[in-house]
Amino acid sequence: MGVEPQGNGFSVDGAEEGFISDSEAFASVINVLDGVRMAPSLVAQVDKEQYYYLVSVVNPGRKIGPVDEALTVTALKALTRAVFKIDIMYHGALLNNIFLTSIWDYDLETRNAFLELITTMATLPDKFLENCLHVLLCNFRPPNWLKAPFCHSKRWLMRKKEVHSELHLALHCITTLVPLAPVRLKCLIEKLMSRVTEDKYIMVTYVEGLLGLEKNEIGKFLGSTVMAKVVDLLTDLDVNIPWEDILQEEQNKSVFVIELGDSNQDDEHSSIKQNGVLKCNVFADKLDGLMVVVCDHLKSCADTGCLLEGFDRLSEIFRRAVLKLHKSKFTQFLIFYACSLDPDTCGLKFAILLTDIFVSKDEDPDSRHPSSSLLEFDRMKAVAYLASYLSRAKFISSSLVTSILQRLVDWCFEYCQLQESREKMISPQADRIFYSGCQAVMYILCFRLRSISDVPHLKQLLFHLPLDSILCHPTLDPLKVCLPLIVQEFLRQASAARLFKKPMPYFYDDSFESEFSKAFGGIERLDMFFPFDPYLLKESDRFMRPNFEFWDNVRTTYSNFDGDEVDDELEDLDVPNFPDDAGGYEVHNDIDFDNEDDIELPMSKMSITPKPSFLHPIATNFSQPSLMPARIRPSQSPPSPRQGILSRREWRG
């Protein structure tokens, strides 16, 4: 290949008929580079002019047409052959242009010529390796002028795929040829990771390019570096979504309960948008786009049979980073989605991981703080994740749920046995791990008791667990300490299923939380931590929704769940008149649990239908509709019979 010379071009001696061959261009570039390899004061003027013309040909900021692009290709190919002549001391301007080049505006031939130059320069010993890796990583980012809606066009998507593929190939060649390249690449990935302030489309495209390295041979060298940095970025965005600001505006409005679990409702996200939850929230918008990219990456790993390796990395990242982050709202759904892609292996591994963390008594190897309270909070968070995961994941079998429940109950029962000689006084803070385990068991059974009871051998196993000994423990008294709303729903279903062989203490509390639950939850309020509450991000919701169990679709033990029909008798349940000490326990020793007529009384008393006289004090204006955004935080008023408990985000005013 050759190119027609320009009027003030670099030396073209020997050109015939106005055409420069590749060999002549190579010789010319050698002369230009040699012409300035001396002190600036000694360089001839003609050599300066030819050098700076070469610099202008490799100018990353200029717009070029077909003729200029052909000249650029020739210059790049000549530089590749003359790369041993390039010196950082004398050719700084040329190197600066090379390492600032964006290949997105070039055609295929120019991109290939540039990447060949970069790959060759990277192999020079102790010279340009880090700079070459830097420019390749930077080119995962598209040009700054790229804005919506052009970024969604077919032309743009095709160009993005081509560029990323070419960059992956160049990085693979360098890491294969240069032993130190993977180590340098790891450091650069950490330094060049996007910040939360970066433009959404540039950020998403960059992360997509980085994740492609995991599917490349380079992934074996990088390990969990890429995914760890991506999760860090997701969590940075996550914690910047200000739920508290939204709730502060609504704190004086009445709160009613509604479940948005119908997967066929098309207006769910529009209602969220209208209420202003995520509308105009740039952090949520960026997080949503990144979640789509990472979920697509996980799906691609599953399709190619390499999900298990990626899941092991993701699990370790979850344990090291996400588990310790209490304010995360959406990032944890990455591992939820990964489990849904392979329930038998990944889904099982995640459940066992969380269970092992909770029942473990070992010191936390990752904790730098000497206080054991950090380990306790990690265990409480782990069992909260476990309860939410087993309750919400459609893909988890009833047999696995029952097996995990058995481990939790065994741990709680052993804990109770150790407290037999203790003074009979409730201490929510001292026994907070125990109470978190009890609440997890009740929470899971609120979702899963009916499905477990439908399988005879699982029902037999569940009904032989010492739940009554734990929940009625005279010293620990978990029914009084755990969230009242969860306790009431659990007792209601347990009574309908005849889970207990003896009469259970009855406890009524019309509030969502209690002073005891606040105490064991601590400053982080882990008593109200349900990490897999319904998902709010609109674009990436399509990955979570098919695998997610909404409370509105749960088959309870007290309802005939045919479509959306509920037992007629439940529609007529009312709150009975309670004595002044209704906030305490009342044991119904006269109830025959084998007599259906006798069950009706405690069932009605456990009704959690909201009545004005029992609503939270702030809910005083019943004539005005509330504007509380859907599915955000827990209500402070009690729920209706079917709309129950159980989600901070399944509430709407």
XYZ file of C-alpha atoms in Angstrom:
653
model
C 0.000 0.000 0.000
C 1.108 3.574 -0.572
C -0.198 7.105 -0.374
C 0.022 10.243 -2.446
C 2.434 12.773 -0.886
C 1.223 16.112 0.450
C 2.877 19.387 -0.381
C 4.620 19.979 2.951
C 4.863 16.339 3.963
C 7.698 14.497 5.608
C 10.545 13.541 3.282
C 9.450 11.737 0.169
C 12.714 11.465 -1.686
C 12.597 8.767 -4.286
C 8.818 8.924 -4.763
C 7.778 8.125 -8.302
C 4.803 9.635 -10.057
C 3.579 11.292 -6.860
C 3.088 7.994 -4.963
C 4.875 6.769 -1.798
C 5.260 3.053 -1.269
C 5.261 1.474 2.190
C 8.999 0.933 2.113
C 9.590 4.547 1.083
C 7.259 5.772 3.828
C 9.149 3.630 6.345
C 12.494 5.056 5.232
C 11.067 8.567 5.351
C 9.766 8.113 8.931
C 13.150 6.741 10.003
C 14.805 9.875 8.628
C 12.272 12.149 10.333
C 12.741 10.458 13.717
C 16.527 10.488 13.404
C 16.469 14.134 12.324
C 15.279 15.304 15.744
C 17.236 12.870 17.942
C 19.489 15.636 19.234
C 19.378 18.799 21.276
C 16.592 21.101 19.996
C 19.036 23.870 19.231
C 20.915 21.578 16.848
C 17.904 20.367 14.845
C 17.701 21.753 11.316
C 14.574 23.750 10.476
C 13.571 21.405 7.650
C 13.822 18.419 10.017
C 11.619 20.214 12.542
C 9.005 20.919 9.904
C 8.930 17.328 8.718
C 8.744 15.997 12.312
C 5.862 18.253 13.267
C 4.055 17.351 10.085
C 4.352 13.697 11.099
C 3.008 14.666 14.523
C 0.042 16.382 12.866
C -0.740 13.266 10.834
C -1.078 11.299 14.090
C -3.221 13.997 15.685
C -6.070 12.552 17.801
C -8.090 15.753 17.660
C -8.382 16.417 13.941
C -11.221 15.389 11.675
C -9.977 13.449 8.668
C -11.423 12.404 5.359
C -10.630 9.362 3.214
C -7.384 10.794 1.819
C -6.111 11.908 5.232
C -7.073 8.568 6.717
C -5.006 6.753 4.086
C -2.056 8.958 5.005
C -2.621 8.182 8.696
C -2.629 4.431 7.993
C 0.644 4.719 6.081
C 2.240 6.772 8.874
C 1.071 4.336 11.577
C 2.375 1.325 9.691
C 5.698 3.064 9.097
C 5.947 3.958 12.798
C 5.254 0.326 13.698
C 8.275 -0.769 11.685
C 10.365 2.099 13.079
C 9.203 1.763 16.674
C 12.725 1.031 17.907
C 13.682 4.585 16.835
C 11.053 6.288 19.009
C 12.622 7.930 22.049
C 10.659 9.478 24.907
C 13.267 12.219 25.289
C 13.159 13.488 21.693
C 9.734 12.422 20.451
C 7.498 13.542 23.293
C 4.958 15.354 21.084
C 4.540 12.310 18.851
C 4.124 9.965 21.821
C 1.635 12.329 23.419
C -0.549 12.208 20.299
C -0.287 8.426 20.052
C -1.309 7.864 23.662
C -4.236 10.302 23.439
C -5.712 8.708 20.327
C -9.349 7.585 20.308
C -9.997 4.888 17.711
C -13.788 5.296 17.720
C -13.781 7.712 14.781
C -11.421 5.648 12.621
C -12.403 3.039 10.080
C -11.363 -0.594 10.417
C -8.044 -0.309 8.570
C -6.906 2.694 10.600
C -7.921 1.057 13.855
C -5.978 -2.073 12.983
C -2.901 -0.042 12.071
C -3.048 1.894 15.331
C -3.552 -1.202 17.488
C -0.673 -2.931 15.734
C 1.528 0.048 16.613
C 0.431 -0.023 20.256
C 0.965 -3.778 20.536
C 4.460 -3.472 19.069
C 5.387 -0.554 21.338
C 4.214 -2.502 24.398
C 6.736 -5.261 23.700
C 9.732 -2.901 23.847
C 11.579 -3.652 27.085
C 11.131 -1.062 29.849
C 9.666 1.632 27.636
C 5.991 2.014 26.829
C 4.138 -0.934 28.393
C 2.105 1.058 30.928
C 1.285 3.809 28.428
C 0.097 1.259 25.875
C -2.137 -0.509 28.375
C -3.450 2.862 29.494
C -4.484 3.962 26.013
C -6.170 0.627 25.312
C -8.201 0.789 28.518
C -9.139 4.416 27.859
C -10.457 3.423 24.445
C -13.130 1.278 26.092
C -14.742 4.670 26.690
C -16.545 6.181 23.704
C -15.992 9.810 22.665
C -17.303 12.482 25.037
C -19.656 13.829 22.393
C -21.661 10.615 22.399
C -25.115 11.282 23.834
C -28.534 9.641 23.741
C -30.301 8.697 21.542
C -27.391 8.091 19.138
C -25.833 5.621 21.582
C -28.825 3.296 21.022
C -28.620 3.306 17.230
C -27.713 0.139 15.336
C -24.676 1.832 13.838
C -23.373 2.788 17.267
C -23.997 -0.641 18.758
C -22.172 -2.305 15.884
C -19.219 0.089 16.207
C -19.083 -0.522 19.969
C -18.968 -4.285 19.481
C -16.204 -3.985 16.879
C -14.058 -1.615 18.932
C -14.338 -3.637 22.124
C -13.488 -6.849 20.299
C -10.396 -5.277 18.743
C -9.257 -3.865 22.091
C -9.707 -7.245 23.766
C -7.582 -8.869 21.076
C -4.821 -6.267 21.455
C -4.742 -6.657 25.233
C -4.676 -10.422 24.862
C -1.660 -10.198 22.546
C 0.197 -7.923 24.963
C -0.487 -10.060 28.038
C 0.647 -13.115 26.101
C 3.892 -11.516 24.897
C 4.808 -9.497 28.011
C 4.900 -11.385 31.329
C 4.515 -8.223 33.435
C 1.476 -6.998 31.514
C -1.256 -8.657 33.661
C 0.165 -7.133 36.856
C 0.334 -3.657 35.309
C -3.119 -4.120 33.819
C -4.621 -4.909 37.227
C -3.218 -1.709 38.701
C -4.482 0.385 35.792
C -7.988 -1.088 35.987
C -8.162 0.018 39.608
C -6.910 3.519 38.772
C -9.035 4.104 35.677
C -12.372 2.830 36.995
C -15.287 5.151 36.335
C -16.462 7.582 39.003
C -20.069 8.170 39.975
C -19.941 11.608 38.356
C -19.104 10.268 34.899
C -21.666 10.415 32.092
C -23.986 7.404 32.148
C -23.414 6.187 28.595
C -19.645 6.549 28.813
C -19.633 4.747 32.169
C -21.838 1.894 30.972
C -19.827 1.393 27.793
C -16.540 1.390 29.689
C -17.766 -1.191 32.208
C -19.122 -3.343 29.393
C -15.693 -3.335 27.774
C -13.959 -4.242 31.025
C -16.324 -7.130 31.714
C -15.489 -8.501 28.282
C -11.967 -9.114 29.587
C -13.351 -11.717 31.985
C -14.616 -13.798 29.071
C -11.246 -13.426 27.340
C -8.141 -15.421 28.173
C -6.987 -12.366 30.130
C -9.633 -13.148 32.723
C -7.483 -15.993 34.031
C -4.738 -13.489 34.859
C -7.017 -10.781 36.240
C -9.010 -13.010 38.591
C -11.716 -11.036 40.399
C -10.142 -7.620 39.768
C -12.655 -6.435 37.177
C -15.794 -7.648 38.938
C -14.576 -6.294 42.273
C -14.108 -2.806 40.831
C -17.458 -2.963 39.047
C -19.217 -3.923 42.285
C -17.421 -1.084 44.071
C -18.783 1.327 41.478
C -22.278 -0.106 41.839
C -22.212 0.273 45.608
C -20.920 3.848 45.330
C -23.902 4.690 43.162
C -26.233 2.670 45.364
C -25.478 4.466 48.619
C -25.911 7.834 46.897
C -29.616 7.212 46.201
C -31.242 9.323 48.946
C -34.297 7.411 50.160
C -34.341 9.477 53.330
C -34.992 12.691 51.419
C -38.114 11.181 49.876
C -39.425 9.845 53.165
C -38.851 13.145 54.944
C -41.316 14.836 52.625
C -43.956 12.196 53.387
C -43.509 11.779 57.106
C -46.729 13.577 58.044
C -49.006 11.712 55.644
C -51.054 8.651 56.387
C -49.657 5.379 55.171
C -51.711 2.516 53.785
C -50.519 -0.771 52.443
C -50.685 -2.036 48.903
C -48.843 -4.874 47.219
C -47.472 -4.268 43.754
C -46.729 -7.887 43.059
C -48.830 -8.492 39.957
C -46.292 -9.220 37.276
C -48.808 -8.266 34.591
C -49.280 -4.715 35.789
C -47.683 -2.434 33.260
C -48.168 0.707 35.296
C -46.011 -0.303 38.225
C -42.956 1.620 37.182
C -45.017 4.551 35.975
C -46.467 4.884 39.469
C -42.988 4.881 40.895
C -41.939 7.521 38.431
C -44.979 9.677 39.120
C -44.298 9.575 42.833
C -40.796 10.825 42.191
C -38.882 7.952 43.751
C -36.298 7.454 41.051
C -37.331 10.178 38.636
C -34.513 12.652 37.979
C -32.199 10.633 40.192
C -29.009 10.450 38.181
C -27.417 7.881 40.489
C -30.357 5.511 40.129
C -30.347 5.972 36.359
C -26.642 5.139 36.122
C -27.004 2.202 38.487
C -29.885 0.864 36.414
C -27.824 0.958 33.226
C -24.867 -0.751 34.884
C -27.071 -3.475 36.343
C -28.275 -4.273 32.826
C -24.690 -4.588 31.594
C -23.560 -6.807 34.475
C -26.658 -9.026 34.279
C -26.103 -9.439 30.535
C -22.525 -10.418 31.333
C -23.677 -13.030 33.872
C -26.188 -14.403 31.376
C -23.432 -14.668 28.765
C -21.250 -16.545 31.270
C -24.100 -18.964 31.917
C -24.627 -19.529 28.192
C -20.945 -20.304 27.656
C -20.652 -22.596 30.670
C -18.347 -20.409 32.758
C -20.864 -19.075 35.283
C -19.617 -21.183 38.176
C -16.139 -19.674 38.121
C -17.584 -16.172 37.917
C -20.065 -16.937 40.685
C -17.287 -18.015 43.041
C -15.611 -14.648 42.474
C -18.882 -12.808 42.944
C -19.581 -14.681 46.190
C -16.233 -13.678 47.602
C -16.823 -10.052 46.591
C -20.264 -10.189 48.211
C -18.840 -11.460 51.479
C -15.976 -8.980 51.523
C -17.805 -5.852 50.375
C -21.580 -6.024 49.904
C -22.396 -7.915 53.111
C -20.676 -5.242 55.165
C -22.546 -2.442 53.403
C -25.854 -1.907 55.185
C -27.175 0.855 52.923
C -27.019 -1.151 49.694
C -30.434 -1.229 48.029
C -29.907 -2.896 44.652
C -26.330 -4.124 44.187
C -27.042 -7.357 46.066
C -29.485 -8.357 43.343
C -26.507 -9.261 41.135
C -25.890 -12.394 43.166
C -29.646 -13.019 43.333
C -29.762 -13.030 39.528
C -26.615 -15.171 39.269
C -28.242 -17.743 41.556
C -31.346 -17.777 39.374
C -29.216 -18.758 36.373
C -28.072 -21.939 38.121
C -30.304 -22.672 41.140
C -29.008 -26.187 41.729
C -25.399 -25.092 42.145
C -25.123 -21.342 42.594
C -28.449 -21.000 44.391
C -27.475 -23.744 46.817
C -23.975 -22.350 47.366
C -25.273 -18.901 48.252
C -27.786 -20.252 50.766
C -25.131 -22.385 52.434
C -22.665 -19.474 52.478
C -25.130 -17.231 54.336
C -26.093 -20.003 56.737
C -22.462 -20.805 57.509
C -21.713 -17.151 58.248
C -24.629 -16.942 60.671
C -23.924 -20.119 62.635
C -20.149 -19.535 62.637
C -18.401 -18.472 65.832
C -15.035 -17.796 64.202
C -13.510 -14.358 64.229
C -13.944 -12.362 61.071
C -10.691 -12.615 59.067
C -11.504 -9.462 57.118
C -12.276 -7.285 60.113
C -9.577 -4.852 61.203
C -11.532 -3.791 64.255
C -10.864 -5.698 67.468
C -14.460 -5.445 68.623
C -16.553 -8.609 68.313
C -19.611 -6.460 67.567
C -18.504 -6.250 63.951
C -18.675 -10.021 63.674
C -22.103 -10.006 65.310
C -23.457 -7.486 62.833
C -22.056 -9.500 59.928
C -23.864 -12.572 61.236
C -27.101 -10.632 61.684
C -26.836 -9.235 58.164
C -26.089 -12.695 56.810
C -29.242 -14.205 58.330
C -31.277 -11.220 57.132
C -29.970 -11.845 53.610
C -30.716 -15.542 54.018
C -34.307 -14.946 55.142
C -34.993 -12.471 52.366
C -33.331 -14.698 49.768
C -35.195 -17.894 50.669
C -38.473 -15.979 50.861
C -38.175 -14.109 47.577
C -36.346 -16.520 45.262
C -38.871 -18.494 43.203
C -36.139 -20.801 41.988
C -35.274 -22.153 45.456
C -36.932 -25.486 46.184
C -39.010 -26.186 49.282
C -36.624 -28.995 50.226
C -33.667 -26.585 50.372
C -35.708 -24.084 52.369
C -36.659 -26.787 54.862
C -33.047 -27.933 55.168
C -31.843 -24.388 55.901
C -34.694 -23.853 58.361
C -33.621 -26.968 60.220
C -30.097 -25.588 60.634
C -31.406 -22.243 61.860
C -33.840 -23.832 64.304
C -31.159 -26.198 65.618
C -28.868 -23.238 66.273
C -31.621 -21.277 68.025
C -32.604 -24.309 70.111
C -29.013 -24.852 71.221
C -28.805 -21.163 72.134
C -31.955 -21.488 74.242
C -30.526 -24.458 76.124
C -27.495 -22.376 77.107
C -29.762 -19.761 78.700
C -31.705 -22.058 81.021
C -29.973 -20.898 84.196
C -30.051 -17.220 83.304
C -32.135 -14.628 85.074
C -35.555 -14.212 83.453
C -35.101 -10.822 81.863
C -35.300 -9.881 78.187
C -32.062 -8.378 76.866
C -32.490 -7.544 73.165
C -28.973 -6.227 72.670
C -27.171 -9.053 74.443
C -29.136 -11.714 72.529
C -29.506 -9.869 69.245
C -28.002 -12.674 67.145
C -30.554 -15.089 68.586
C -33.455 -12.740 67.883
C -32.263 -12.131 64.337
C -32.248 -15.901 63.805
C -35.757 -16.293 65.240
C -37.101 -13.458 63.109
C -35.490 -15.001 60.036
C -37.231 -18.327 60.706
C -40.626 -16.663 61.109
C -40.099 -14.449 58.068
C -39.226 -17.417 55.847
C -42.252 -19.363 57.064
C -44.545 -16.436 56.303
C -43.608 -16.974 52.660
C -42.924 -20.705 52.575
C -45.076 -22.459 55.185
C -47.855 -23.317 52.725
C -45.513 -24.713 50.056
C -43.621 -26.781 52.638
C -46.871 -28.100 54.126
C -47.968 -29.281 50.689
C -45.095 -31.801 50.591
C -45.811 -34.577 53.144
C -42.253 -35.513 54.090
C -41.181 -31.857 54.362
C -44.237 -31.080 56.452
C -43.389 -33.924 58.792
C -39.831 -32.649 59.148
C -40.946 -29.072 59.773
C -43.612 -30.032 62.279
C -41.071 -31.975 64.345
C -38.768 -28.968 64.767
C -38.739 -27.526 68.313
C -40.206 -24.190 67.249
C -42.560 -23.929 70.209
C -39.700 -24.455 72.669
C -37.774 -21.624 71.049
C -40.556 -19.111 70.519
C -42.068 -19.693 73.982
C -38.783 -19.650 75.844
C -39.539 -18.071 79.233
C -36.340 -16.034 79.377
C -35.661 -15.003 75.782
C -39.294 -14.607 74.682
C -38.627 -13.902 70.948
C -42.309 -13.326 70.133
C -42.162 -10.168 72.172
C -38.856 -8.914 70.764
C -39.079 -9.565 67.011
C -40.970 -7.233 64.689
C -44.647 -7.421 65.723
C -45.859 -7.434 62.150
C -43.801 -10.511 61.300
C -44.783 -12.231 64.542
C -48.492 -11.674 63.892
C -48.385 -12.946 60.320
C -46.357 -15.971 61.361
C -48.701 -16.864 64.233
C -51.667 -16.482 61.952
C -50.294 -18.897 59.382
C -48.912 -21.264 62.026
C -52.335 -21.491 63.671
C -54.069 -22.132 60.368
C -51.530 -24.848 59.564
C -51.699 -26.294 63.109
C -47.942 -26.065 63.318
C -47.852 -26.200 67.130
C -48.979 -29.092 69.290
C -49.823 -26.903 72.275
C -51.520 -23.535 72.703
C -49.261 -20.648 71.787
C -49.034 -17.362 73.645
C -50.937 -14.705 71.796
C -49.396 -11.299 71.301
C -51.047 -8.302 69.715
C -49.251 -5.126 68.797
C -50.674 -2.702 66.279
C -47.335 -1.129 65.351
C -44.845 -2.113 62.696
C -41.968 -2.103 65.155
C -41.459 -2.175 68.912
C -38.963 -0.830 71.395
C -37.576 -4.349 71.780
C -37.086 -4.780 68.025
C -35.356 -1.406 67.838
C -33.037 -2.502 70.614
C -31.933 -5.761 69.017
C -31.728 -4.159 65.577
C -29.163 -1.661 66.784
C -28.295 1.652 65.220
C -28.368 0.062 61.759
C -31.896 -1.243 62.400
C -31.086 -4.774 61.288
C -34.458 -5.853 62.634
C -35.950 -4.102 59.594
C -33.295 -5.190 57.092
C -34.883 -7.119 54.207
C -32.254 -6.798 51.442
C -34.230 -8.544 48.708
C -37.319 -6.391 48.921
C -38.993 -5.722 45.548
C -36.688 -4.282 42.927
C -37.214 -0.649 41.905
C -34.899 -0.041 38.949
C -36.954 0.035 35.775
C -34.614 -1.027 32.989
C -32.947 -3.926 34.811
C -36.170 -5.117 36.458
C -36.669 -7.574 33.569
C -33.828 -9.701 34.944
C -35.244 -9.903 38.482
C -39.021 -10.007 38.048
C -39.390 -13.530 36.550
C -37.478 -15.006 39.493
C -38.960 -12.871 42.270
C -41.761 -13.848 44.661
C -44.073 -10.960 45.446
C -46.067 -11.123 48.666
C -49.280 -10.643 46.735
C -48.668 -14.009 45.029
C -47.702 -15.968 48.141
C -49.879 -18.969 48.997
C -50.650 -18.622 52.693
C -52.050 -21.303 54.960
C -55.166 -19.276 55.742
C -56.359 -18.609 52.201
C -57.639 -20.495 49.168
C -55.211 -19.267 46.600
C -57.070 -19.816 43.361
C -56.068 -16.890 41.203
C -56.656 -13.791 43.300
C -59.495 -15.227 45.422
C -59.214 -15.216 49.188
C -61.376 -17.089 51.659
C -64.669 -15.260 52.109
C -64.448 -15.624 55.857
C -61.182 -13.679 55.857
C -62.922 -10.759 54.231
C -65.169 -10.492 57.276
C -62.448 -10.730 59.906
C -62.411 -7.797 62.251
C -60.249 -6.606 65.067
C -61.766 -7.638 68.391
C -62.065 -5.437 71.443
C -58.912 -5.784 73.447
C -58.368 -5.086 77.140
C -56.119 -2.307 78.274
C -53.151 -4.649 78.463
C -53.559 -5.841 74.888
C -49.924 -5.169 74.250
C -48.890 -8.185 76.328
C -49.285 -11.911 76.083
C -52.458 -13.867 76.578
C -52.362 -17.649 76.683
C -55.490 -19.368 75.365
C -55.293 -22.644 77.218
C -58.938 -23.418 76.501
C -58.526 -23.638 72.738
C -58.734 -27.001 71.069
C -56.449 -26.829 68.025
C -58.072 -29.910 66.565
C -61.446 -28.135 66.507
C -61.876 -25.779 63.565
C -64.498 -23.767 65.429
C -62.053 -23.002 68.203
C -59.423 -21.860 65.749
C -61.672 -19.064 64.535
C -61.239 -17.026 67.714
C -57.444 -16.692 67.699
C -57.458 -16.260 63.937
C -59.734 -13.282 64.214
C -57.714 -11.853 67.042
C -54.593 -12.147 64.936
C -56.195 -10.161 62.165
C -53.957 -7.335 61.124
C -56.536 -5.390 59.195
C -55.824 -1.699 59.778
C -58.473 0.080 61.826
C -58.423 3.806 62.616
C -58.194 3.220 66.353
C -55.039 1.173 65.947
C -53.204 3.222 63.353
C -49.950 4.942 64.092
C -50.443 8.403 65.617
C -49.128 10.203 62.554
C -51.816 8.632 60.376
C -54.607 10.976 61.419
C -55.874 12.426 58.172
C -57.839 9.587 56.572
C -59.713 11.709 54.067
C -56.617 12.636 52.064
C -54.875 10.067 49.900
C -51.260 9.469 50.781
C -48.515 10.188 48.285
C -46.052 7.778 49.820
C -44.025 6.244 46.963
C -44.646 2.563 46.340
C -42.268 -0.090 47.584
C -39.842 2.102 49.454
C -39.803 1.682 53.192
C -41.908 0.054 55.870
C -45.162 1.620 56.835
C -45.732 2.444 60.428
C -49.318 1.244 60.362
C -50.451 -2.391 60.426
C -51.265 -4.135 57.142
C -54.410 -5.716 55.835
C -54.863 -9.508 55.935
C -53.538 -10.318 52.456
C -51.230 -7.357 52.124
C -49.389 -8.356 55.179
C -46.000 -7.559 56.088
C -43.225 -8.059 54.676
C -41.678 -5.561 52.504
C -40.216 -2.181 53.028
C -40.834 -1.475 49.362
C -44.226 -3.151 49.045
C -45.901 -0.184 50.725
C -47.587 2.726 49.098
C -49.658 5.640 50.270
